[in-house]
Amino acid sequence: MAIGRTLFAAEPADAPAAPPKSSEPQELQEVVVTGIRASLQKSLDIKQQAIGVVDAVSAEDIGQFPDASIGEALARIPGVTVNRGSINNMAGAGAPTATGATTGVTVRGFGTQFNEVLTEGRQVASGNGQNFDFSALGAEYVGELDIHKTPDFSLSAGAVGATINIKSPKPFDKLGLQARAFGSTTDYQQDGGFKPAFGALFSDTFFDDTFGILVAGDYTAKQIIGHHFDIVGWKGAYLNSCQMTGGPACTFDAKGNYTTPANTNPSWYIQDQAMYLERTDSRRKDGRVAVQWRPTDTVLVTLDDNYSSDSEVSNRWQYSTWFGCMPASCTNVTQDANGTITDFTNSNAPSDFNATSDRTYITTNTPGLNVRWDLTDSWTGALDASQSTAHFNPNHTWTAFDVDVGYGPNTNNGTNGYTGGVAVGGNNKTLPYWTAYGPNSSAGTPSAYSSNFLGTSPYLIGSHVLPITTQVNTDKINQAKIDATWHVEDTQVHFGVQFVQDVWDSSNANTLVNGEWQLWSGYGPGSNNYTDSGILHGVALPSSLFSPVSVTNFISGFNGSKLPPALLQYNPYAVLNYLITQPPNADYAPNAGYGPYAGGYPVPAVGPSSVQHVDRKNYAPFATAAHTFALGDMSLKANVGMRYQKTNVDIYGLAAPLTSLGLLPGDVTAYAFNLAPATFTSDKNSYGYFLPSLDLNLLVRPDLKVRVDYSRTESPPNNSQLIPSVTYGGRVNSLNAQSNNPKLLPYLSQNFDLGAEWYYASNDYVSVDGFFKHVTQFPVSTVKSITIPGVVDTSDLSPNKGNPAVFQESKIVNGLAANVHGVELTWQQMLPLGFGFQVNGTYVHSNSNFDPYSLTSNQFALPGIGNSANLIAFYQNYGFQARLAVQWQAEQLLQIGQEQNGGAFPNEPTYLESNTELDFSSQYDINSHFNVFFEAINLTDNVYHTRGRFSNQTLNVVDYGRSFTIGVRAKL
């Protein structure tokens, strides 16, 4: 691919000067191609020589990768789309954010879980489990990225999507002394400051180039300010006709249930809406050591280790409202033709402000040993062993901390509520906005928007809830492989055996489990939140802890001017330190089975169903055989592969049955889920599959190749779906349960490719590749309404009060299949005067798409299906090079499910809106040792934008702005 951010200095990119005229014969001079053209040439060579379908991104020099990150480089590959949203889901309140960094990739319609990530052919552990976060891995030491769209069974078992193999530089790649260094500073447009990045690489060989060592390290800091609009979910329901504007007067029976008729058309409503000001501080450190030793001419020993640590701290200040009247008691409801509710009235409701601190700290270490032995001219043997370990939150600190404060009613005597709803527009560029905000405001009146919406004049702010989370993950992968290769003339046979053990451990502790998030809930005396018996809910907080912060011009290009113009900014730790000096609510009671509050900081309790231990062992003998057949003036390269993968899985967890639903006096829309004591649970699973492959390359001419490929690949099921337990959650009118299945089988895919590649000049080519995938054994949720013996709905706000509580239970089972087909096109062309371009596009389609007009509760659809296109235009001459890169992605289904699920038609979809990003980079070589560079990212001010079932059902919009980097590189 073309250049984006080049870390270490390249050779000068000047065009060679014309030779002087002479009557003497001239000796032919070798023209050394460097810079962007060299990177493209290496990538072309890899693609042309591969017998399977492989795309590559190559470094221009040792440690000089052509893009700012691995994710950005992958985004330029045909058939690849990217997700720039968070995959950690560790947010304490509301949605995980986006910073513009590529976190996940989708290859040919299959997302992160379906793609295998390797370094040097070894599987990499991930602190996020099977969702590998590409933003946590630096690109500074990457020499080459190979994207295998058809499997190489001598490398691994492949994957349903693709295998991404990351190759790093080694001392013997370039003999002798090599030294590189860089320093840069980056300004993220909305943060108003510069953050540094720097690094160095040293490599040398000794003892007649029989021993070499490479050492590299770097540090990168970022600070990104974001504007974030969030709706936690669009839930479906059948409202009563009397709730609608112009409907009949409501009538009720003795139990308070409607006797007026229900609507026959469905509705989709907002349960919670928020706007955030976010600041994300990122600190990433990378290190690499590689030692190579050649004790004899026939033996090569390589010992290497890659280490990375990525720390992300996201601080958030937000305004939000929970619409507790939905779906049972909201009035004056209007909706559009699709059933999306476009306005309603929520009466006498509270207002919330949040300050959160979400922390993600991941360390990854991957040491490995490889020994290669050329036994004879025809035989080569190899031994490879490695261990990759990733830790999410290795220090066991709080990973999500949210202090919720506000004003408004929490008891029957509470005051300072607002009466209004949300106005929803008819297109995806219009943000839903509050029709009233502030104490005692009322929609449609002159007091709809109170000047005291921050609650500071007069001062009203009191404490509410404290969700605190400690998430801990560990992933350890042990690998060993012994293989041998026999080759003679046009035949090669490769065979061996591989063992891979992946051990995943995870647990989540939070204050919702034991009830301590409710210690000081209720908004306090400023809103008169005394119960009828005189008990105060909430604590009055000192006004000195709070200050307003302006958020005018909120999310450029949208109607942000209709949202509140300011937020409350405060330190959540300062508020908590004050609260622990105050007594908790007098009627506070812990959830059943947990002890009383002991004072000091609230203590997160481990949720039994969050404990996960999955030990997956794969045993895999494999063999591949390749031969080239002469067919007149043509030749046929054939490669046959077979791998048998035997998998044994040991699964452990905790299970705690639900015994009752309790009430939370300080939060009337929430329940206390009272559980029986947790018990240890375990299960096993075992399966094995033959995985064949066939690659046929017909060389019609040396520059024209026609290919046919077939393979069968597998990807493991999601670890979290294997634990034998049931999780209960939800609020009033939206109770849910999630049941897992330890007997889930892997995804299996039959893959077919038909393509042609024409290499009509040394660095020019056109390729077309059609693909078809038939994937089976998809886990799907079967959703049904259940009751649990002895568990009764206890909420006064529920029309089902006093009756058995009704849960929407989702149970995971194997069963469904999906087809995906598409076409990839690429054209690379060098032009005169130093110009050139590469353009590619992908069309992809599936027979399993989400139908927005179907109300089936367990609708199956395949996420990740979306067309894409890339254009990379560049110039390189006279020591200067520049690149302009445009990436376009069509809308795609991101997942089935939203931040909060439930409602009558679970689960609702999340779509990632179409988007276009424009990046620019340039470099000037001062001399052979120094160059300066500049890059501008996201010049189109692209935002992260998701929606629900219909185009006006906005979910998340995050504006993270543009970034600009300037720096210098040095080369010895």
PDB file of C-alpha atoms in Angstrom, residues 557-650:
ATOM      1  CA  GLY A 557     -22.782  19.275  10.885  1.00  0.00           C
ATOM      2  CA  PHE A 558     -25.686  18.257  13.119  1.00  0.00           C
ATOM      3  CA  ASN A 559     -28.351  20.251  14.943  1.00  0.00           C
ATOM      4  CA  GLY A 560     -26.351  20.425  18.170  1.00  0.00           C
ATOM      5  CA  SER A 561     -27.586  23.960  18.836  1.00  0.00           C
ATOM      6  CA  LYS A 562     -30.896  22.466  19.992  1.00  0.00           C
ATOM      7  CA  LEU A 563     -29.151  20.631  22.853  1.00  0.00           C
ATOM      8  CA  PRO A 564     -28.218  22.135  26.250  1.00  0.00           C
ATOM      9  CA  PRO A 565     -25.318  24.586  25.744  1.00  0.00           C
ATOM     10  CA  ALA A 566     -23.339  23.551  28.845  1.00  0.00           C
ATOM     11  CA  LEU A 567     -22.602  20.638  31.165  1.00  0.00           C
ATOM     12  CA  LEU A 568     -21.504  20.256  34.783  1.00  0.00           C
ATOM     13  CA  GLN A 569     -17.817  19.456  35.073  1.00  0.00           C
ATOM     14  CA  TYR A 570     -16.558  17.867  38.280  1.00  0.00           C
ATOM     15  CA  ASN A 571     -14.044  15.399  39.649  1.00  0.00           C
ATOM     16  CA  PRO A 572     -15.869  12.120  40.443  1.00  0.00           C
ATOM     17  CA  TYR A 573     -13.244  11.169  43.044  1.00  0.00           C
ATOM     18  CA  ALA A 574     -13.747  14.465  44.887  1.00  0.00           C
ATOM     19  CA  VAL A 575     -17.495  13.841  45.054  1.00  0.00           C
ATOM     20  CA  LEU A 576     -16.980  10.275  46.260  1.00  0.00           C
ATOM     21  CA  ASN A 577     -14.506  11.411  48.908  1.00  0.00           C
ATOM     22  CA  TYR A 578     -17.161  13.765  50.206  1.00  0.00           C
ATOM     23  CA  LEU A 579     -19.910  11.137  50.141  1.00  0.00           C
ATOM     24  CA  ILE A 580     -17.986   8.624  52.237  1.00  0.00           C
ATOM     25  CA  THR A 581     -18.028  11.197  55.047  1.00  0.00           C
ATOM     26  CA  GLN A 582     -21.850  11.171  54.948  1.00  0.00           C
ATOM     27  CA  PRO A 583     -24.210   8.480  56.215  1.00  0.00           C
ATOM     28  CA  PRO A 584     -25.931   6.394  53.521  1.00  0.00           C
ATOM     29  CA  ASN A 585     -29.683   6.546  53.045  1.00  0.00           C
ATOM     30  CA  ALA A 586     -31.458   5.320  56.186  1.00  0.00           C
ATOM     31  CA  ASP A 587     -33.529   2.815  54.186  1.00  0.00           C
ATOM     32  CA  TYR A 588     -30.572   1.492  52.175  1.00  0.00           C
ATOM     33  CA  ALA A 589     -30.339  -2.299  52.247  1.00  0.00           C
ATOM     34  CA  PRO A 590     -27.834  -4.511  50.412  1.00  0.00           C
ATOM     35  CA  ASN A 591     -28.995  -7.075  47.911  1.00  0.00           C
ATOM     36  CA  ALA A 592     -29.855 -10.456  49.388  1.00  0.00           C
ATOM     37  CA  GLY A 593     -26.825 -12.500  50.367  1.00  0.00           C
ATOM     38  CA  TYR A 594     -24.468  -9.534  50.832  1.00  0.00           C
ATOM     39  CA  GLY A 595     -23.356  -7.907  54.051  1.00  0.00           C
ATOM     40  CA  PRO A 596     -24.051  -4.346  55.174  1.00  0.00           C
ATOM     41  CA  TYR A 597     -22.024  -1.393  53.957  1.00  0.00           C
ATOM     42  CA  ALA A 598     -18.791  -1.308  55.966  1.00  0.00           C
ATOM     43  CA  GLY A 599     -17.914   2.341  55.376  1.00  0.00           C
ATOM     44  CA  GLY A 600     -15.315   3.904  53.106  1.00  0.00           C
ATOM     45  CA  TYR A 601     -15.345   3.393  49.363  1.00  0.00           C
ATOM     46  CA  PRO A 602     -18.090   1.146  47.960  1.00  0.00           C
ATOM     47  CA  VAL A 603     -16.712  -2.314  47.186  1.00  0.00           C
ATOM     48  CA  PRO A 604     -17.579  -3.899  43.824  1.00  0.00           C
ATOM     49  CA  ALA A 605     -18.786  -7.497  44.215  1.00  0.00           C
ATOM     50  CA  VAL A 606     -18.088 -10.213  41.678  1.00  0.00           C
ATOM     51  CA  GLY A 607     -21.105 -11.116  39.569  1.00  0.00           C
ATOM     52  CA  PRO A 608     -21.300 -14.929  39.603  1.00  0.00           C
ATOM     53  CA  SER A 609     -22.241 -15.193  35.930  1.00  0.00           C
ATOM     54  CA  SER A 610     -19.276 -12.980  34.933  1.00  0.00           C
ATOM     55  CA  VAL A 611     -16.673 -15.538  36.032  1.00  0.00           C
ATOM     56  CA  GLN A 612     -15.300 -17.234  32.916  1.00  0.00           C
ATOM     57  CA  HIS A 613     -12.627 -19.858  32.432  1.00  0.00           C
ATOM     58  CA  VAL A 614     -12.248 -21.417  28.999  1.00  0.00           C
ATOM     59  CA  ASP A 615      -9.305 -23.717  28.244  1.00  0.00           C
ATOM     60  CA  ARG A 616      -9.287 -24.592  24.536  1.00  0.00           C
ATOM     61  CA  LYS A 617      -6.663 -27.070  23.251  1.00  0.00           C
ATOM     62  CA  ASN A 618      -6.160 -27.639  19.528  1.00  0.00           C
ATOM     63  CA  TYR A 619      -4.180 -30.593  18.132  1.00  0.00           C
ATOM     64  CA  ALA A 620      -3.591 -30.344  14.399  1.00  0.00           C
ATOM     65  CA  PRO A 621      -1.553 -32.498  12.013  1.00  0.00           C
ATOM     66  CA  PHE A 622      -1.301 -30.922   8.562  1.00  0.00           C
ATOM     67  CA  ALA A 623       0.153 -31.492   5.111  1.00  0.00           C
ATOM     68  CA  THR A 624       0.346 -29.457   1.925  1.00  0.00           C
ATOM     69  CA  ALA A 625       1.683 -30.460  -1.488  1.00  0.00           C
ATOM     70  CA  ALA A 626       2.443 -28.097  -4.370  1.00  0.00           C
ATOM     71  CA  HIS A 627       3.455 -28.903  -7.944  1.00  0.00           C
ATOM     72  CA  THR A 628       3.840 -26.924 -11.158  1.00  0.00           C
ATOM     73  CA  PHE A 629       2.571 -28.590 -14.343  1.00  0.00           C
ATOM     74  CA  ALA A 630       3.658 -27.504 -17.826  1.00  0.00           C
ATOM     75  CA  LEU A 631       0.693 -27.009 -20.173  1.00  0.00           C
ATOM     76  CA  GLY A 632       2.292 -26.026 -23.465  1.00  0.00           C
ATOM     77  CA  ASP A 633       3.096 -22.319 -23.270  1.00  0.00           C
ATOM     78  CA  MET A 634       1.191 -22.126 -19.999  1.00  0.00           C
ATOM     79  CA  SER A 635       1.845 -23.552 -16.552  1.00  0.00           C
ATOM     80  CA  LEU A 636      -0.483 -24.680 -13.778  1.00  0.00           C
ATOM     81  CA  LYS A 637       0.517 -24.335 -10.148  1.00  0.00           C
ATOM     82  CA  ALA A 638      -1.499 -26.589  -7.877  1.00  0.00           C
ATOM     83  CA  ASN A 639      -1.490 -26.722  -4.108  1.00  0.00           C
ATOM     84  CA  VAL A 640      -3.449 -29.277  -2.072  1.00  0.00           C
ATOM     85  CA  GLY A 641      -3.757 -28.968   1.691  1.00  0.00           C
ATOM     86  CA  MET A 642      -5.291 -30.953   4.522  1.00  0.00           C
ATOM     87  CA  ARG A 643      -5.477 -30.207   8.221  1.00  0.00           C
ATOM     88  CA  TYR A 644      -7.306 -32.128  10.892  1.00  0.00           C
ATOM     89  CA  GLN A 645      -8.121 -29.975  13.897  1.00  0.00           C
ATOM     90  CA  LYS A 646      -9.103 -31.717  17.114  1.00  0.00           C
ATOM     91  CA  THR A 647     -10.376 -29.410  19.857  1.00  0.00           C
ATOM     92  CA  ASN A 648     -10.953 -30.139  23.544  1.00  0.00           C
ATOM     93  CA  VAL A 649     -12.583 -27.444  25.682  1.00  0.00           C
ATOM     94  CA  ASP A 650     -12.783 -27.254  29.477  1.00  0.00           C
TER      95      ASP A 650
END
